[in-house]
JSON list of C-alpha atoms in Angstrom, two decimals:
[
{"chain": "A", "resi": 81, "resn": "MET", "atom": "CA", "xyz": [-39.69, 78.47, -47.98]},
{"chain": "A", "resi": 82, "resn": "SER", "atom": "CA", "xyz": [-36.14, 77.92, -46.72]},
{"chain": "A", "resi": 83, "resn": "PHE", "atom": "CA", "xyz": [-33.54, 75.63, -47.73]},
{"chain": "A", "resi": 84, "resn": "ASN", "atom": "CA", "xyz": [-31.66, 75.98, -44.41]},
{"chain": "A", "resi": 85, "resn": "GLN", "atom": "CA", "xyz": [-34.23, 73.78, -42.88]},
{"chain": "A", "resi": 86, "resn": "GLY", "atom": "CA", "xyz": [-36.35, 70.34, -43.40]},
{"chain": "A", "resi": 87, "resn": "GLU", "atom": "CA", "xyz": [-37.18, 67.10, -41.96]},
{"chain": "A", "resi": 88, "resn": "PHE", "atom": "CA", "xyz": [-34.09, 65.31, -39.72]},
{"chain": "A", "resi": 89, "resn": "ASP", "atom": "CA", "xyz": [-33.87, 61.97, -40.13]},
{"chain": "A", "resi": 90, "resn": "PHE", "atom": "CA", "xyz": [-33.71, 60.48, -36.66]},
{"chain": "A", "resi": 91, "resn": "ASP", "atom": "CA", "xyz": [-34.07, 57.15, -37.87]},
{"chain": "A", "resi": 92, "resn": "SER", "atom": "CA", "xyz": [-30.96, 56.68, -39.01]},
{"chain": "A", "resi": 93, "resn": "GLY", "atom": "CA", "xyz": [-28.96, 56.57, -35.58]},
{"chain": "A", "resi": 94, "resn": "SER", "atom": "CA", "xyz": [-25.82, 58.03, -36.78]},
{"chain": "A", "resi": 95, "resn": "GLU", "atom": "CA", "xyz": [-23.98, 61.07, -38.69]},
{"chain": "A", "resi": 96, "resn": "GLU", "atom": "CA", "xyz": [-25.95, 59.32, -41.56]},
{"chain": "A", "resi": 97, "resn": "GLY", "atom": "CA", "xyz": [-28.64, 60.77, -41.03]},
{"chain": "A", "resi": 98, "resn": "PHE", "atom": "CA", "xyz": [-27.26, 64.30, -40.36]},
{"chain": "A", "resi": 99, "resn": "ARG", "atom": "CA", "xyz": [-25.73, 63.90, -44.13]},
{"chain": "A", "resi": 100, "resn": "ASN", "atom": "CA", "xyz": [-29.31, 62.77, -45.82]},
{"chain": "A", "resi": 101, "resn": "TRP", "atom": "CA", "xyz": [-30.87, 65.68, -44.09]},
{"chain": "A", "resi": 102, "resn": "ARG", "atom": "CA", "xyz": [-28.24, 67.85, -45.83]},
{"chain": "A", "resi": 103, "resn": "ARG", "atom": "CA", "xyz": [-28.04, 66.05, -49.34]},
{"chain": "A", "resi": 104, "resn": "ARG", "atom": "CA", "xyz": [-32.05, 66.32, -49.46]},
{"chain": "A", "resi": 105, "resn": "LEU", "atom": "CA", "xyz": [-31.91, 69.97, -48.78]},
{"chain": "A", "resi": 106, "resn": "ASP", "atom": "CA", "xyz": [-29.12, 70.64, -51.37]},
{"chain": "A", "resi": 107, "resn": "GLU", "atom": "CA", "xyz": [-31.45, 68.33, -54.09]},
{"chain": "A", "resi": 108, "resn": "GLN", "atom": "CA", "xyz": [-34.24, 70.94, -53.35]},
{"chain": "A", "resi": 109, "resn": "LYS", "atom": "CA", "xyz": [-32.67, 73.49, -53.25]},
{"chain": "A", "resi": 110, "resn": "LEU", "atom": "CA", "xyz": [-30.92, 72.63, -56.85]},
{"chain": "A", "resi": 111, "resn": "ALA", "atom": "CA", "xyz": [-34.58, 71.61, -58.24]},
{"chain": "A", "resi": 112, "resn": "PHE", "atom": "CA", "xyz": [-35.94, 74.76, -57.28]},
{"chain": "A", "resi": 113, "resn": "GLU", "atom": "CA", "xyz": [-32.87, 76.68, -58.75]},
{"chain": "A", "resi": 114, "resn": "THR", "atom": "CA", "xyz": [-33.11, 75.04, -62.06]},
{"chain": "A", "resi": 115, "resn": "ARG", "atom": "CA", "xyz": [-37.07, 75.22, -62.50]},
{"chain": "A", "resi": 116, "resn": "TRP", "atom": "CA", "xyz": [-37.06, 79.14, -61.89]},
{"chain": "A", "resi": 117, "resn": "GLY", "atom": "CA", "xyz": [-33.46, 79.95, -63.16]},
{"chain": "A", "resi": 118, "resn": "VAL", "atom": "CA", "xyz": [-32.15, 81.61, -60.24]},
{"chain": "A", "resi": 119, "resn": "ILE", "atom": "CA", "xyz": [-28.94, 81.16, -57.75]},
{"chain": "A", "resi": 120, "resn": "LEU", "atom": "CA", "xyz": [-29.89, 81.82, -54.17]},
{"chain": "A", "resi": 121, "resn": "GLY", "atom": "CA", "xyz": [-27.64, 82.40, -51.55]},
{"chain": "A", "resi": 122, "resn": "ARG", "atom": "CA", "xyz": [-24.85, 82.89, -53.43]},
{"chain": "A", "resi": 123, "resn": "ARG", "atom": "CA", "xyz": [-22.91, 86.10, -54.85]},
{"chain": "A", "resi": 124, "resn": "VAL", "atom": "CA", "xyz": [-24.31, 87.28, -57.63]},
{"chain": "A", "resi": 125, "resn": "ALA", "atom": "CA", "xyz": [-24.52, 89.70, -60.95]},
{"chain": "A", "resi": 126, "resn": "VAL", "atom": "CA", "xyz": [-28.12, 90.13, -61.50]},
{"chain": "A", "resi": 127, "resn": "GLU", "atom": "CA", "xyz": [-29.37, 92.64, -64.62]},
{"chain": "A", "resi": 128, "resn": "LEU", "atom": "CA", "xyz": [-32.64, 93.24, -64.06]},
{"chain": "A", "resi": 129, "resn": "LYS", "atom": "CA", "xyz": [-34.56, 94.12, -67.56]},
{"chain": "A", "resi": 130, "resn": "TRP", "atom": "CA", "xyz": [-36.24, 97.34, -66.33]},
{"chain": "A", "resi": 131, "resn": "LEU", "atom": "CA", "xyz": [-32.80, 98.58, -64.87]},
{"chain": "A", "resi": 132, "resn": "ASP", "atom": "CA", "xyz": [-30.00, 100.20, -66.37]},
{"chain": "A", "resi": 133, "resn": "ARG", "atom": "CA", "xyz": [-27.07, 98.77, -64.10]},
{"chain": "A", "resi": 134, "resn": "PRO", "atom": "CA", "xyz": [-26.05, 95.47, -62.81]},
{"chain": "A", "resi": 135, "resn": "LEU", "atom": "CA", "xyz": [-26.85, 94.61, -59.34]},
{"chain": "A", "resi": 136, "resn": "GLU", "atom": "CA", "xyz": [-24.44, 92.41, -57.50]},
{"chain": "A", "resi": 137, "resn": "GLY", "atom": "CA", "xyz": [-25.24, 90.60, -54.10]},
{"chain": "A", "resi": 138, "resn": "ILE", "atom": "CA", "xyz": [-27.52, 87.45, -52.67]},
{"chain": "A", "resi": 139, "resn": "VAL", "atom": "CA", "xyz": [-30.32, 86.70, -54.10]},
{"chain": "A", "resi": 140, "resn": "ARG", "atom": "CA", "xyz": [-33.09, 85.31, -51.49]},
{"chain": "A", "resi": 141, "resn": "LEU", "atom": "CA", "xyz": [-36.63, 83.93, -51.54]},
{"chain": "A", "resi": 142, "resn": "ALA", "atom": "CA", "xyz": [-38.97, 87.12, -50.54]},
{"chain": "A", "resi": 143, "resn": "SER", "atom": "CA", "xyz": [-41.32, 84.98, -48.61]},
{"chain": "A", "resi": 144, "resn": "GLU", "atom": "CA", "xyz": [-41.36, 81.44, -46.95]},
{"chain": "A", "resi": 145, "resn": "THR", "atom": "CA", "xyz": [-44.51, 80.34, -48.78]},
{"chain": "A", "resi": 146, "resn": "PRO", "atom": "CA", "xyz": [-43.80, 78.47, -51.83]},
{"chain": "A", "resi": 147, "resn": "PRO", "atom": "CA", "xyz": [-44.73, 80.10, -55.01]},
{"chain": "A", "resi": 148, "resn": "LYS", "atom": "CA", "xyz": [-47.65, 78.83, -57.03]},
{"chain": "A", "resi": 149, "resn": "ASP", "atom": "CA", "xyz": [-46.55, 80.03, -60.33]},
{"chain": "A", "resi": 150, "resn": "ALA", "atom": "CA", "xyz": [-43.86, 82.21, -62.15]},
{"chain": "A", "resi": 151, "resn": "LYS", "atom": "CA", "xyz": [-45.88, 85.11, -61.19]},
{"chain": "A", "resi": 152, "resn": "THR", "atom": "CA", "xyz": [-46.25, 84.74, -57.85]},
{"chain": "A", "resi": 153, "resn": "LEU", "atom": "CA", "xyz": [-42.37, 83.81, -57.12]},
{"chain": "A", "resi": 154, "resn": "ARG", "atom": "CA", "xyz": [-40.60, 86.85, -55.70]},
{"chain": "A", "resi": 155, "resn": "LEU", "atom": "CA", "xyz": [-37.19, 87.56, -55.11]},
{"chain": "A", "resi": 156, "resn": "ARG", "atom": "CA", "xyz": [-35.13, 89.91, -52.90]},
{"chain": "A", "resi": 157, "resn": "LEU", "atom": "CA", "xyz": [-31.72, 91.37, -53.73]},
{"chain": "A", "resi": 158, "resn": "GLY", "atom": "CA", "xyz": [-31.52, 93.93, -50.78]},
{"chain": "A", "resi": 159, "resn": "ASP", "atom": "CA", "xyz": [-34.30, 95.84, -50.66]},
{"chain": "A", "resi": 160, "resn": "LEU", "atom": "CA", "xyz": [-35.22, 95.50, -54.29]},
{"chain": "A", "resi": 161, "resn": "GLU", "atom": "CA", "xyz": [-37.81, 92.81, -54.88]},
{"chain": "A", "resi": 162, "resn": "PHE", "atom": "CA", "xyz": [-38.38, 91.21, -58.75]},
{"chain": "A", "resi": 163, "resn": "THR", "atom": "CA", "xyz": [-39.54, 88.13, -60.44]},
{"chain": "A", "resi": 164, "resn": "PRO", "atom": "CA", "xyz": [-38.09, 85.62, -62.38]},
{"chain": "A", "resi": 165, "resn": "ALA", "atom": "CA", "xyz": [-39.72, 87.18, -65.51]},
{"chain": "A", "resi": 166, "resn": "GLU", "atom": "CA", "xyz": [-37.59, 90.16, -64.78]},
{"chain": "A", "resi": 167, "resn": "VAL", "atom": "CA", "xyz": [-34.05, 89.00, -64.83]},
{"chain": "A", "resi": 168, "resn": "ALA", "atom": "CA", "xyz": [-32.13, 89.15, -67.98]},
{"chain": "A", "resi": 169, "resn": "SER", "atom": "CA", "xyz": [-29.10, 87.34, -66.66]},
{"chain": "A", "resi": 170, "resn": "MET", "atom": "CA", "xyz": [-28.20, 85.67, -63.28]},
{"chain": "A", "resi": 171, "resn": "VAL", "atom": "CA", "xyz": [-24.66, 84.73, -63.21]},
{"chain": "A", "resi": 172, "resn": "ARG", "atom": "CA", "xyz": [-22.36, 83.53, -60.11]},
{"chain": "A", "resi": 173, "resn": "VAL", "atom": "CA", "xyz": [-19.81, 85.54, -58.79]},
{"chain": "A", "resi": 174, "resn": "ASP", "atom": "CA", "xyz": [-16.65, 84.18, -57.06]},
{"chain": "A", "resi": 175, "resn": "GLU", "atom": "CA", "xyz": [-16.56, 85.04, -53.54]},
{"chain": "A", "resi": 176, "resn": "PRO", "atom": "CA", "xyz": [-13.00, 86.20, -52.38]}
]
């Protein structure tokens, strides 16, 4: 599952199609983040319930396959994979 691709609107015949496509992708990403309580594609500080130290980086989906439920959703930060249930805290970090 990627929020960098989607169905482009060729019917509008103008730049409005691109704007509509980008807007729909952004709306889908926000809905996904809200549903699962995660922040994707932005620099974040993450505290995992089972790890003693916080991690910082960009969280991405571990699989392109849409998750069926919270147990199958896998997130990745660097080489580490985890589920939303394992997240104690996730806060966006301002990028320099």
